[in-house]
mmCIF file of N, CA and C in Angstrom:
data_model
loop_
_atom_site.group_PDB
_atom_site.id
_atom_site.type_symbol
_atom_site.label_atom_id
_atom_site.label_comp_id
_atom_site.label_asym_id
_atom_site.label_seq_id
_atom_site.Cartn_x
_atom_site.Cartn_y
_atom_site.Cartn_z
ATOM 1 N N MET A 1 -18.575 20.530 -51.939
ATOM 2 C CA MET A 1 -19.462 21.638 -52.235
ATOM 3 C C MET A 1 -19.963 21.494 -53.677
ATOM 4 N N LYS A 2 -21.245 21.598 -53.851
ATOM 5 C CA LYS A 2 -21.819 21.465 -55.181
ATOM 6 C C LYS A 2 -21.616 22.744 -55.980
ATOM 7 N N LYS A 3 -21.617 22.580 -57.295
ATOM 8 C CA LYS A 3 -21.404 23.720 -58.176
ATOM 9 C C LYS A 3 -22.533 24.738 -58.055
ATOM 10 N N ASN A 4 -23.777 24.296 -57.980
ATOM 11 C CA ASN A 4 -24.902 25.220 -57.868
ATOM 12 C C ASN A 4 -24.840 26.014 -56.569
ATOM 13 N N ASN A 5 -24.490 25.337 -55.505
ATOM 14 C CA ASN A 5 -24.376 26.010 -54.215
ATOM 15 C C ASN A 5 -23.252 27.045 -54.250
ATOM 16 N N PHE A 6 -22.163 26.726 -54.924
ATOM 17 C CA PHE A 6 -21.043 27.649 -55.035
ATOM 18 C C PHE A 6 -21.469 28.936 -55.734
ATOM 19 N N PHE A 7 -22.140 28.827 -56.877
ATOM 20 C CA PHE A 7 -22.573 30.018 -57.612
ATOM 21 C C PHE A 7 -23.653 30.791 -56.853
ATOM 22 N N TYR A 8 -24.498 30.099 -56.117
ATOM 23 C CA TYR A 8 -25.496 30.775 -55.298
ATOM 24 C C TYR A 8 -24.829 31.578 -54.188
ATOM 25 N N GLU A 9 -23.793 31.040 -53.579
ATOM 26 C CA GLU A 9 -23.057 31.753 -52.542
ATOM 27 C C GLU A 9 -22.356 32.986 -53.123
ATOM 28 N N ILE A 10 -21.809 32.862 -54.312
ATOM 29 C CA ILE A 10 -21.200 34.014 -54.970
ATOM 30 C C ILE A 10 -22.249 35.081 -55.209
ATOM 31 N N TYR A 11 -23.401 34.707 -55.710
ATOM 32 C CA TYR A 11 -24.488 35.651 -55.966
ATOM 33 C C TYR A 11 -24.906 36.354 -54.678
ATOM 34 N N LYS A 12 -25.102 35.601 -53.601
ATOM 35 C CA LYS A 12 -25.514 36.192 -52.329
ATOM 36 C C LYS A 12 -24.481 37.180 -51.816
ATOM 37 N N GLU A 13 -23.220 36.797 -51.884
ATOM 38 C CA GLU A 13 -22.184 37.688 -51.366
ATOM 39 C C GLU A 13 -22.094 38.954 -52.204
ATOM 40 N N PHE A 14 -22.188 38.824 -53.520
ATOM 41 C CA PHE A 14 -22.056 39.983 -54.396
ATOM 42 C C PHE A 14 -23.198 40.970 -54.205
ATOM 43 N N PHE A 15 -24.421 40.501 -54.053
ATOM 44 C CA PHE A 15 -25.561 41.401 -54.005
ATOM 45 C C PHE A 15 -26.020 41.783 -52.598
ATOM 46 N N TYR A 16 -25.617 41.026 -51.583
ATOM 47 C CA TYR A 16 -26.132 41.310 -50.243
ATOM 48 C C TYR A 16 -25.064 41.673 -49.218
ATOM 49 N N TYR A 17 -23.818 41.309 -49.458
ATOM 50 C CA TYR A 17 -22.798 41.538 -48.438
ATOM 51 C C TYR A 17 -21.760 42.575 -48.819
ATOM 52 N N ILE A 18 -21.608 42.865 -50.089
ATOM 53 C CA ILE A 18 -20.632 43.862 -50.521
ATOM 54 C C ILE A 18 -21.267 45.242 -50.419
ATOM 55 N N THR A 19 -20.547 46.159 -49.817
ATOM 56 C CA THR A 19 -21.038 47.540 -49.758
ATOM 57 C C THR A 19 -20.205 48.374 -50.726
ATOM 58 N N TRP A 20 -20.886 49.062 -51.589
ATOM 59 C CA TRP A 20 -20.216 49.892 -52.575
ATOM 60 C C TRP A 20 -20.078 51.305 -52.027
ATOM 61 N N PRO A 21 -19.004 52.014 -52.399
ATOM 62 C CA PRO A 21 -18.834 53.383 -51.890
ATOM 63 C C PRO A 21 -19.888 54.319 -52.482
ATOM 64 N N LYS A 22 -20.174 55.359 -51.721
ATOM 65 C CA LYS A 22 -21.128 56.364 -52.174
ATOM 66 C C LYS A 22 -20.469 57.256 -53.231
ATOM 67 N N TRP A 23 -21.313 57.966 -53.986
ATOM 68 C CA TRP A 23 -20.814 58.783 -55.088
ATOM 69 C C TRP A 23 -19.867 59.881 -54.584
ATOM 70 N N TYR A 24 -20.192 60.527 -53.472
ATOM 71 C CA TYR A 24 -19.330 61.598 -52.969
ATOM 72 C C TYR A 24 -17.987 61.047 -52.494
ATOM 73 N N GLU A 25 -17.963 59.823 -51.986
ATOM 74 C CA GLU A 25 -16.697 59.218 -51.578
ATOM 75 C C GLU A 25 -15.809 58.965 -52.794
ATOM 76 N N LEU A 26 -16.418 58.533 -53.890
ATOM 77 C CA LEU A 26 -15.652 58.318 -55.112
ATOM 78 C C LEU A 26 -15.111 59.634 -55.655
ATOM 79 N N GLN A 27 -15.914 60.690 -55.577
ATOM 80 C CA GLN A 27 -15.452 61.995 -56.042
ATOM 81 C C GLN A 27 -14.303 62.507 -55.188
ATOM 82 N N GLU A 28 -14.402 62.352 -53.879
ATOM 83 C CA GLU A 28 -13.314 62.782 -52.997
ATOM 84 C C GLU A 28 -12.033 62.014 -53.289
ATOM 85 N N SER A 29 -12.154 60.728 -53.497
ATOM 86 C CA SER A 29 -10.977 59.915 -53.812
ATOM 87 C C SER A 29 -10.361 60.332 -55.139
ATOM 88 N N ALA A 30 -11.201 60.608 -56.126
ATOM 89 C CA ALA A 30 -10.698 61.006 -57.440
ATOM 90 C C ALA A 30 -9.967 62.342 -57.363
ATOM 91 N N VAL A 31 -10.508 63.290 -56.610
ATOM 92 C CA VAL A 31 -9.852 64.597 -56.461
ATOM 93 C C VAL A 31 -8.516 64.434 -55.753
ATOM 94 N N LEU A 32 -8.473 63.610 -54.728
ATOM 95 C CA LEU A 32 -7.225 63.367 -54.011
ATOM 96 C C LEU A 32 -6.178 62.731 -54.915
ATOM 97 N N ILE A 33 -6.577 61.775 -55.715
ATOM 98 C CA ILE A 33 -5.647 61.102 -56.625
ATOM 99 C C ILE A 33 -5.125 62.073 -57.676
ATOM 100 N N VAL A 34 -6.003 62.908 -58.227
ATOM 101 C CA VAL A 34 -5.564 63.895 -59.224
ATOM 102 C C VAL A 34 -4.592 64.883 -58.597
ATOM 103 N N PHE A 35 -4.907 65.385 -57.418
ATOM 104 C CA PHE A 35 -4.019 66.333 -56.734
ATOM 105 C C PHE A 35 -2.656 65.710 -56.467
ATOM 106 N N CYS A 36 -2.635 64.508 -55.942
ATOM 107 C CA CYS A 36 -1.359 63.844 -55.644
ATOM 108 C C CYS A 36 -0.573 63.560 -56.920
ATOM 109 N N SER A 37 -1.247 63.191 -57.988
ATOM 110 C CA SER A 37 -0.569 62.925 -59.254
ATOM 111 C C SER A 37 0.066 64.191 -59.810
ATOM 112 N N VAL A 38 -0.655 65.299 -59.773
ATOM 113 C CA VAL A 38 -0.109 66.564 -60.270
ATOM 114 C C VAL A 38 1.065 67.008 -59.399
ATOM 115 N N PHE A 39 0.913 66.927 -58.081
ATOM 116 C CA PHE A 39 1.992 67.316 -57.173
ATOM 117 C C PHE A 39 3.238 66.462 -57.401
ATOM 118 N N LEU A 40 3.055 65.151 -57.526
ATOM 119 C CA LEU A 40 4.189 64.258 -57.722
ATOM 120 C C LEU A 40 4.869 64.517 -59.063
ATOM 121 N N SER A 41 4.098 64.775 -60.102
ATOM 122 C CA SER A 41 4.709 65.028 -61.407
ATOM 123 C C SER A 41 5.507 66.337 -61.395
ATOM 124 N N ILE A 42 4.992 67.380 -60.748
ATOM 125 C CA ILE A 42 5.734 68.638 -60.656
ATOM 126 C C ILE A 42 7.003 68.449 -59.819
ATOM 127 N N PHE A 43 6.894 67.719 -58.716
ATOM 128 C CA PHE A 43 8.058 67.453 -57.872
ATOM 129 C C PHE A 43 9.130 66.686 -58.638
ATOM 130 N N LEU A 44 8.735 65.636 -59.350
ATOM 131 C CA LEU A 44 9.713 64.847 -60.097
ATOM 132 C C LEU A 44 10.314 65.632 -61.255
ATOM 133 N N TYR A 45 9.539 66.523 -61.845
ATOM 134 C CA TYR A 45 10.070 67.397 -62.889
ATOM 135 C C TYR A 45 11.165 68.297 -62.308
ATOM 136 N N GLY A 46 10.934 68.833 -61.124
ATOM 137 C CA GLY A 46 11.935 69.662 -60.473
ATOM 138 C C GLY A 46 13.186 68.892 -60.106
ATOM 139 N N VAL A 47 13.024 67.700 -59.569
ATOM 140 C CA VAL A 47 14.178 66.866 -59.203
ATOM 141 C C VAL A 47 14.972 66.503 -60.454
ATOM 142 N N ASP A 48 14.284 66.154 -61.525
ATOM 143 C CA ASP A 48 14.952 65.818 -62.777
ATOM 144 C C ASP A 48 15.725 67.019 -63.313
ATOM 145 N N GLY A 49 15.116 68.195 -63.279
ATOM 146 C CA GLY A 49 15.812 69.398 -63.730
ATOM 147 C C GLY A 49 17.042 69.694 -62.884
ATOM 148 N N PHE A 50 16.939 69.468 -61.575
ATOM 149 C CA PHE A 50 18.075 69.685 -60.683
ATOM 150 C C PHE A 50 19.224 68.745 -61.020
ATOM 151 N N PHE A 51 18.925 67.466 -61.251
ATOM 152 C CA PHE A 51 19.982 66.510 -61.583
ATOM 153 C C PHE A 51 20.583 66.796 -62.955
ATOM 154 N N ILE A 52 19.788 67.254 -63.895
ATOM 155 C CA ILE A 52 20.333 67.632 -65.199
ATOM 156 C C ILE A 52 21.291 68.804 -65.030
ATOM 157 N N PHE A 53 20.915 69.769 -64.209
ATOM 158 C CA PHE A 53 21.785 70.907 -63.927
ATOM 159 C C PHE A 53 23.109 70.437 -63.319
ATOM 160 N N LEU A 54 23.040 69.543 -62.326
ATOM 161 C CA LEU A 54 24.266 69.042 -61.688
ATOM 162 C C LEU A 54 25.139 68.278 -62.668
ATOM 163 N N ILE A 55 24.558 67.460 -63.498
ATOM 164 C CA ILE A 55 25.330 66.667 -64.454
ATOM 165 C C ILE A 55 26.001 67.587 -65.479
ATOM 166 N N LYS A 56 25.287 68.612 -65.943
ATOM 167 C CA LYS A 56 25.896 69.559 -66.901
ATOM 168 C C LYS A 56 27.052 70.298 -66.250
ATOM 169 N N LYS A 57 26.887 70.728 -64.990
ATOM 170 C CA LYS A 57 27.977 71.406 -64.285
ATOM 171 C C LYS A 57 29.164 70.477 -64.069
ATOM 172 N N PHE A 58 28.890 69.224 -63.730
ATOM 173 C CA PHE A 58 29.961 68.258 -63.448
ATOM 174 C C PHE A 58 30.771 67.965 -64.700
ATOM 175 N N PHE A 59 30.111 67.790 -65.854
ATOM 176 C CA PHE A 59 30.836 67.424 -67.073
ATOM 177 C C PHE A 59 31.389 68.641 -67.814
ATOM 178 N N SER A 60 31.021 69.831 -67.418
ATOM 179 C CA SER A 60 31.584 71.009 -68.071
ATOM 180 C C SER A 60 32.915 71.408 -67.467
ATOM 181 N N LEU A 61 33.326 70.777 -66.375
ATOM 182 C CA LEU A 61 34.618 71.093 -65.746
ATOM 183 C C LEU A 61 35.706 70.579 -66.566
#
């Protein structure tokens, strides 16, 4: 395969065969990611607080 043909094939694939997501799809994905990140951080904060509580109770005996 020649070098020029290789770069031409890359150009064709990038500009004619790749479909980019629509703006509303990107917004929906971003909202979902933010929601999941906030939910996961609150959940892990609660789990961490629970384990700290258990460890304090265990070592205070």
